[in-house]
Amino acid sequence: EIVLTQSPTTMTASPGEKVTITCRASSSVSYMHWYQQKPGASPKPWIYETSKLASGVPDRFSGSGSGTSYSLTINNMEAEDAATYYCQQWNYPNTFGAGTKLELK
Amino acid sequence: QVQLKESGPGLVQPSETLSLTCTVSGFSLTSYSVSWVRQPSGKGPEWMGRMWYDGDTAYNSALKSRLSISRDTSKNQVFLKMNSLQTDDTGTYYCTRVLATEASYYFDYWGQGVMVTVSS
């Protein structure tokens, strides 16, 4: 099973700040997907195939990476971006990271 | 529009069997696969298993001995049954649609989830 380790576990960012969340895989994967979840809500697809933005996702978000190291970046943090972000890989069995909780400073 | 909705009991006794139903609309179960994903409170999601569009199934090996997924395409429903429940099976259970892209697959639509508590 591929274990996904996200860092940091929690972080705070001010409006306008650049944010980077990383996801490290215990073995190489071809792509990484990211989901955003707000309290009391279901996860939403956010970035798929490492760098493609899901429908409705603002273009201040971007994704990158390859092999065992992937990242999600927010340029110019906004209040609505405060949420928990999970990375996910598709190799069997599909696995998710433990999440990065992003809070607004 | 695409919708998935989970239904089932909110409380299950330890050692008993959990039965959940996912009712979908806006797409066909013979064209899209559906996965079950669960999430303990405050933790990351865990993929449980999948009903492929062609009727085949795949299970997380950690749960395979306890888990069964089936479907009724005429009713647009996917079913989950898991036996021998313990307290660490407590969490929110989601059904999700699987979207196949040119290069991979991901979960593009999620149900609202159903909270399941395992307790006597």
CSV table of C-alpha atoms in Angstrom, one decimal:
chain,number,residue,atom,x,y,z
A,1,GLU,CA,0.0,0.0,0.0
A,2,ILE,CA,1.3,3.5,-0.9
A,3,VAL,CA,1.3,5.7,2.1
A,4,LEU,CA,0.8,9.5,1.4
A,5,THR,CA,2.4,11.8,3.9
A,6,GLN,CA,1.2,15.4,3.9
A,7,SER,CA,2.9,18.4,5.4
A,8,PRO,CA,2.3,20.5,7.2
A,9,THR,CA,-0.5,18.9,9.2
A,10,THR,CA,-1.9,22.4,10.0
A,11,MET,CA,-1.0,25.8,8.9
A,12,THR,CA,-2.3,29.4,9.0
A,13,ALA,CA,-2.0,31.9,6.2
A,14,SER,CA,-2.8,35.6,5.8
A,15,PRO,CA,-4.9,36.9,2.9
A,16,GLY,CA,-2.6,37.4,-0.1
A,17,GLU,CA,0.0,35.0,1.2
A,18,LYS,CA,1.4,32.2,-0.9
A,19,VAL,CA,0.7,28.7,0.4
A,20,THR,CA,2.3,25.4,-0.4
A,21,ILE,CA,1.1,22.0,0.8
A,22,THR,CA,3.2,18.9,0.0
A,23,CYS,CA,2.3,15.3,-0.3
A,24,ARG,CA,5.0,12.6,-0.4
A,25,ALA,CA,4.3,9.1,-1.6
A,26,SER,CA,6.0,6.0,-0.2
A,27,SER,CA,6.4,4.7,-3.7
A,28,SER,CA,6.3,6.5,-7.1
A,29,VAL,CA,2.9,7.3,-8.5
A,30,SER,CA,2.0,8.6,-11.9
A,31,TYR,CA,-0.4,11.2,-10.8
A,32,MET,CA,-1.8,12.9,-7.6
A,33,HIS,CA,-5.3,14.2,-7.0
A,34,TRP,CA,-6.3,16.7,-4.4
A,35,TYR,CA,-9.6,17.3,-2.6
A,36,GLN,CA,-10.9,20.2,-0.6
A,37,GLN,CA,-13.1,19.6,2.4
A,38,LYS,CA,-14.8,22.1,4.6
A,39,PRO,CA,-16.4,21.3,8.0
A,40,GLY,CA,-19.6,19.3,7.7
A,41,ALA,CA,-19.2,18.9,4.0
A,42,SER,CA,-18.1,16.1,1.6
A,43,PRO,CA,-14.7,16.3,0.0
A,44,LYS,CA,-14.7,18.1,-3.4
A,45,PRO,CA,-12.4,17.3,-6.2
A,46,TRP,CA,-9.9,20.2,-6.5
A,47,ILE,CA,-6.9,19.2,-8.6
A,48,TYR,CA,-6.7,16.1,-10.7
A,49,GLU,CA,-3.9,14.4,-12.6
A,50,THR,CA,-1.4,16.4,-10.6
A,51,SER,CA,-2.0,19.8,-12.2
A,52,LYS,CA,-5.5,20.1,-13.7
A,53,LEU,CA,-8.0,22.2,-11.9
A,54,ALA,CA,-11.4,20.7,-11.3
A,55,SER,CA,-14.5,22.6,-12.5
A,56,GLY,CA,-15.0,25.9,-10.6
A,57,VAL,CA,-11.6,25.9,-8.9
A,58,PRO,CA,-10.0,29.4,-9.0
A,59,ASP,CA,-6.8,29.7,-11.0
A,60,ARG,CA,-4.9,30.9,-8.0
A,61,PHE,CA,-4.6,27.2,-7.2
A,62,SER,CA,-2.0,25.1,-9.0
A,63,GLY,CA,-0.6,21.6,-8.6
A,64,SER,CA,2.8,20.1,-9.5
A,65,GLY,CA,5.1,17.2,-8.9
A,66,SER,CA,6.1,13.8,-10.1
A,67,GLY,CA,7.3,10.5,-8.7
A,68,THR,CA,7.0,10.6,-5.0
A,69,SER,CA,6.7,14.4,-4.4
A,70,TYR,CA,3.7,16.5,-5.2
A,71,SER,CA,2.4,19.9,-4.1
A,72,LEU,CA,-0.6,22.1,-4.1
A,73,THR,CA,0.0,25.8,-4.2
A,74,ILE,CA,-2.3,28.8,-3.6
A,75,ASN,CA,-1.1,32.1,-4.9
A,76,ASN,CA,-2.8,35.0,-2.9
A,77,MET,CA,-4.6,33.1,-0.2
A,78,GLU,CA,-8.3,34.1,0.2
A,79,ALA,CA,-10.6,33.6,3.1
A,80,GLU,CA,-12.7,31.0,1.2
A,81,ASP,CA,-9.6,28.8,0.8
A,82,ALA,CA,-9.5,27.9,4.5
A,83,ALA,CA,-10.3,24.2,4.5
A,84,THR,CA,-8.6,20.8,4.8
A,85,TYR,CA,-6.9,19.5,1.7
A,86,TYR,CA,-6.3,15.8,1.0
A,87,CYS,CA,-4.0,14.2,-1.6
A,88,GLN,CA,-5.0,10.9,-3.2
A,89,GLN,CA,-3.4,8.4,-5.5
A,90,TRP,CA,-5.1,5.8,-7.7
A,91,ASN,CA,-2.7,2.7,-7.4
A,92,TYR,CA,-4.3,-0.2,-5.7
A,93,PRO,CA,-5.5,0.2,-3.0
A,94,ASN,CA,-6.4,3.9,-3.6
A,95,THR,CA,-5.1,5.9,-0.6
A,96,PHE,CA,-5.5,9.3,0.8
A,97,GLY,CA,-3.2,11.5,2.8
A,98,ALA,CA,-4.2,12.4,6.4
A,99,GLY,CA,-4.9,16.0,5.3
A,100,THR,CA,-3.5,19.5,5.8
A,101,LYS,CA,-5.8,21.9,7.6
A,102,LEU,CA,-5.3,25.4,6.3
A,103,GLU,CA,-6.6,28.2,8.5
A,104,LEU,CA,-6.9,31.9,7.9
A,105,LYS,CA,-4.7,34.1,10.0
B,1,GLN,CA,-27.5,16.7,-12.6
B,2,VAL,CA,-25.3,14.1,-11.1
B,3,GLN,CA,-26.3,13.1,-7.5
B,4,LEU,CA,-25.4,10.3,-5.1
B,5,LYS,CA,-27.2,9.8,-1.9
B,6,GLU,CA,-26.3,7.3,0.9
B,7,SER,CA,-28.9,5.8,3.2
B,8,GLY,CA,-28.7,3.4,6.1
B,9,PRO,CA,-28.8,3.1,9.8
B,10,GLY,CA,-26.9,5.6,11.9
B,11,LEU,CA,-26.3,3.2,14.8
B,12,VAL,CA,-25.0,-0.3,14.5
B,13,GLN,CA,-24.2,-2.7,17.4
B,14,PRO,CA,-20.7,-4.1,17.7
B,15,SER,CA,-20.2,-7.4,15.8
B,16,GLU,CA,-23.3,-6.7,13.7
B,17,THR,CA,-23.5,-6.1,9.9
B,18,LEU,CA,-23.7,-2.6,8.3
B,19,SER,CA,-25.9,-2.3,5.2
B,20,LEU,CA,-25.8,0.9,3.2
B,21,THR,CA,-27.4,2.0,-0.1
B,22,CYS,CA,-26.2,4.5,-2.5
B,23,THR,CA,-28.9,5.8,-4.9
B,24,VAL,CA,-27.6,7.6,-7.9
B,25,SER,CA,-29.1,9.9,-10.5
B,26,GLY,CA,-27.9,11.8,-13.5
B,27,PHE,CA,-25.7,9.0,-14.8
B,28,SER,CA,-25.8,5.3,-15.5
B,29,LEU,CA,-24.2,2.6,-13.3
B,30,THR,CA,-23.3,0.8,-16.5
B,31,SER,CA,-21.2,3.7,-17.7
B,32,TYR,CA,-19.6,4.9,-14.5
B,33,SER,CA,-18.0,3.1,-11.5
B,34,VAL,CA,-18.9,3.9,-7.9
B,35,SER,CA,-16.7,3.6,-4.9
B,36,TRP,CA,-17.3,3.6,-1.2
B,37,VAL,CA,-15.1,5.8,0.9
B,38,ARG,CA,-15.2,6.2,4.7
B,39,GLN,CA,-13.8,8.9,7.0
B,40,PRO,CA,-13.4,8.7,10.7
B,41,SER,CA,-14.0,12.0,12.4
B,42,GLY,CA,-11.0,14.2,12.1
B,43,LYS,CA,-9.1,11.8,9.9
B,44,GLY,CA,-8.3,11.3,6.3
B,45,PRO,CA,-10.6,9.3,4.0
B,46,GLU,CA,-10.2,5.6,3.4
B,47,TRP,CA,-11.1,3.9,0.2
B,48,MET,CA,-13.2,0.8,0.9
B,49,GLY,CA,-14.1,-0.7,-2.5
B,50,ARG,CA,-15.6,-0.2,-5.9
B,51,MET,CA,-18.3,-1.4,-8.2
B,52,TRP,CA,-16.9,-1.1,-11.7
B,53,TYR,CA,-19.3,-0.1,-14.5
B,54,ASP,CA,-19.0,-3.6,-15.9
B,55,GLY,CA,-20.2,-5.2,-12.7
B,56,ASP,CA,-16.7,-6.2,-11.5
B,57,THR,CA,-15.7,-5.3,-7.9
B,58,ALA,CA,-12.5,-4.3,-6.2
B,59,TYR,CA,-11.9,-4.2,-2.4
B,60,ASN,CA,-9.4,-2.7,-0.1
B,61,SER,CA,-7.5,-5.7,1.1
B,62,ALA,CA,-7.7,-4.4,4.7
B,63,LEU,CA,-11.5,-4.8,4.6
B,64,LYS,CA,-11.9,-7.5,1.9
B,65,SER,CA,-12.8,-10.3,4.3
B,66,ARG,CA,-15.7,-8.3,5.8
B,67,LEU,CA,-16.9,-6.3,2.8
B,68,SER,CA,-19.3,-6.9,-0.1
B,69,ILE,CA,-20.4,-4.5,-2.7
B,70,SER,CA,-23.3,-5.1,-5.1
B,71,ARG,CA,-25.7,-3.2,-7.3
B,72,ASP,CA,-29.1,-3.1,-8.9
B,73,THR,CA,-28.9,-1.2,-12.1
B,74,SER,CA,-32.6,-1.1,-12.6
B,75,LYS,CA,-32.9,0.9,-9.4
B,76,ASN,CA,-29.7,2.9,-9.9
B,77,GLN,CA,-28.4,1.6,-6.5
B,78,VAL,CA,-25.1,0.4,-5.2
B,79,PHE,CA,-25.0,-1.6,-1.9
B,80,LEU,CA,-22.4,-2.0,0.8
B,81,LYS,CA,-22.5,-4.7,3.4
B,82,MET,CA,-19.8,-5.0,6.0
B,83,ASN,CA,-19.9,-7.5,8.8
B,84,SER,CA,-18.3,-7.8,12.2
B,85,LEU,CA,-18.4,-4.1,12.9
B,86,GLN,CA,-16.2,-2.7,15.7
B,87,THR,CA,-16.0,0.7,17.3
B,88,ASP,CA,-13.2,1.8,14.9
B,89,ASP,CA,-15.6,1.4,12.0
B,90,THR,CA,-17.4,4.5,13.3
B,91,GLY,CA,-17.3,7.4,10.8
B,92,THR,CA,-18.9,9.0,7.8
B,93,TYR,CA,-19.5,6.7,4.8
B,94,TYR,CA,-19.6,8.2,1.3
B,95,CYS,CA,-20.3,6.8,-2.1
B,96,THR,CA,-18.5,8.5,-4.9
B,97,ARG,CA,-18.6,8.5,-8.6
B,98,VAL,CA,-15.4,7.5,-10.4
B,99,LEU,CA,-14.4,9.6,-13.5
B,100,ALA,CA,-12.0,8.1,-15.9
B,101,THR,CA,-9.7,10.6,-17.6
B,102,GLU,CA,-7.2,10.0,-20.3
B,103,ALA,CA,-4.5,9.2,-17.8
B,104,SER,CA,-6.1,8.2,-14.5
B,105,TYR,CA,-9.3,8.0,-12.4
B,106,TYR,CA,-10.5,10.2,-9.6
B,107,PHE,CA,-13.6,10.7,-7.5
B,108,ASP,CA,-15.5,13.5,-9.2
B,109,TYR,CA,-18.8,13.5,-7.3
B,110,TRP,CA,-19.5,12.6,-3.7
B,111,GLY,CA,-22.7,11.9,-1.8
B,112,GLN,CA,-23.5,13.9,1.3
B,113,GLY,CA,-22.3,11.0,3.4
B,114,VAL,CA,-24.0,9.0,6.2
B,115,MET,CA,-22.7,9.0,9.7
B,116,VAL,CA,-22.4,5.5,11.2
B,117,THR,CA,-21.8,5.0,14.9
B,118,VAL,CA,-20.8,1.5,16.1
B,119,SER,CA,-21.9,1.3,19.8
B,120,SER,CA,-23.9,-0.8,22.1
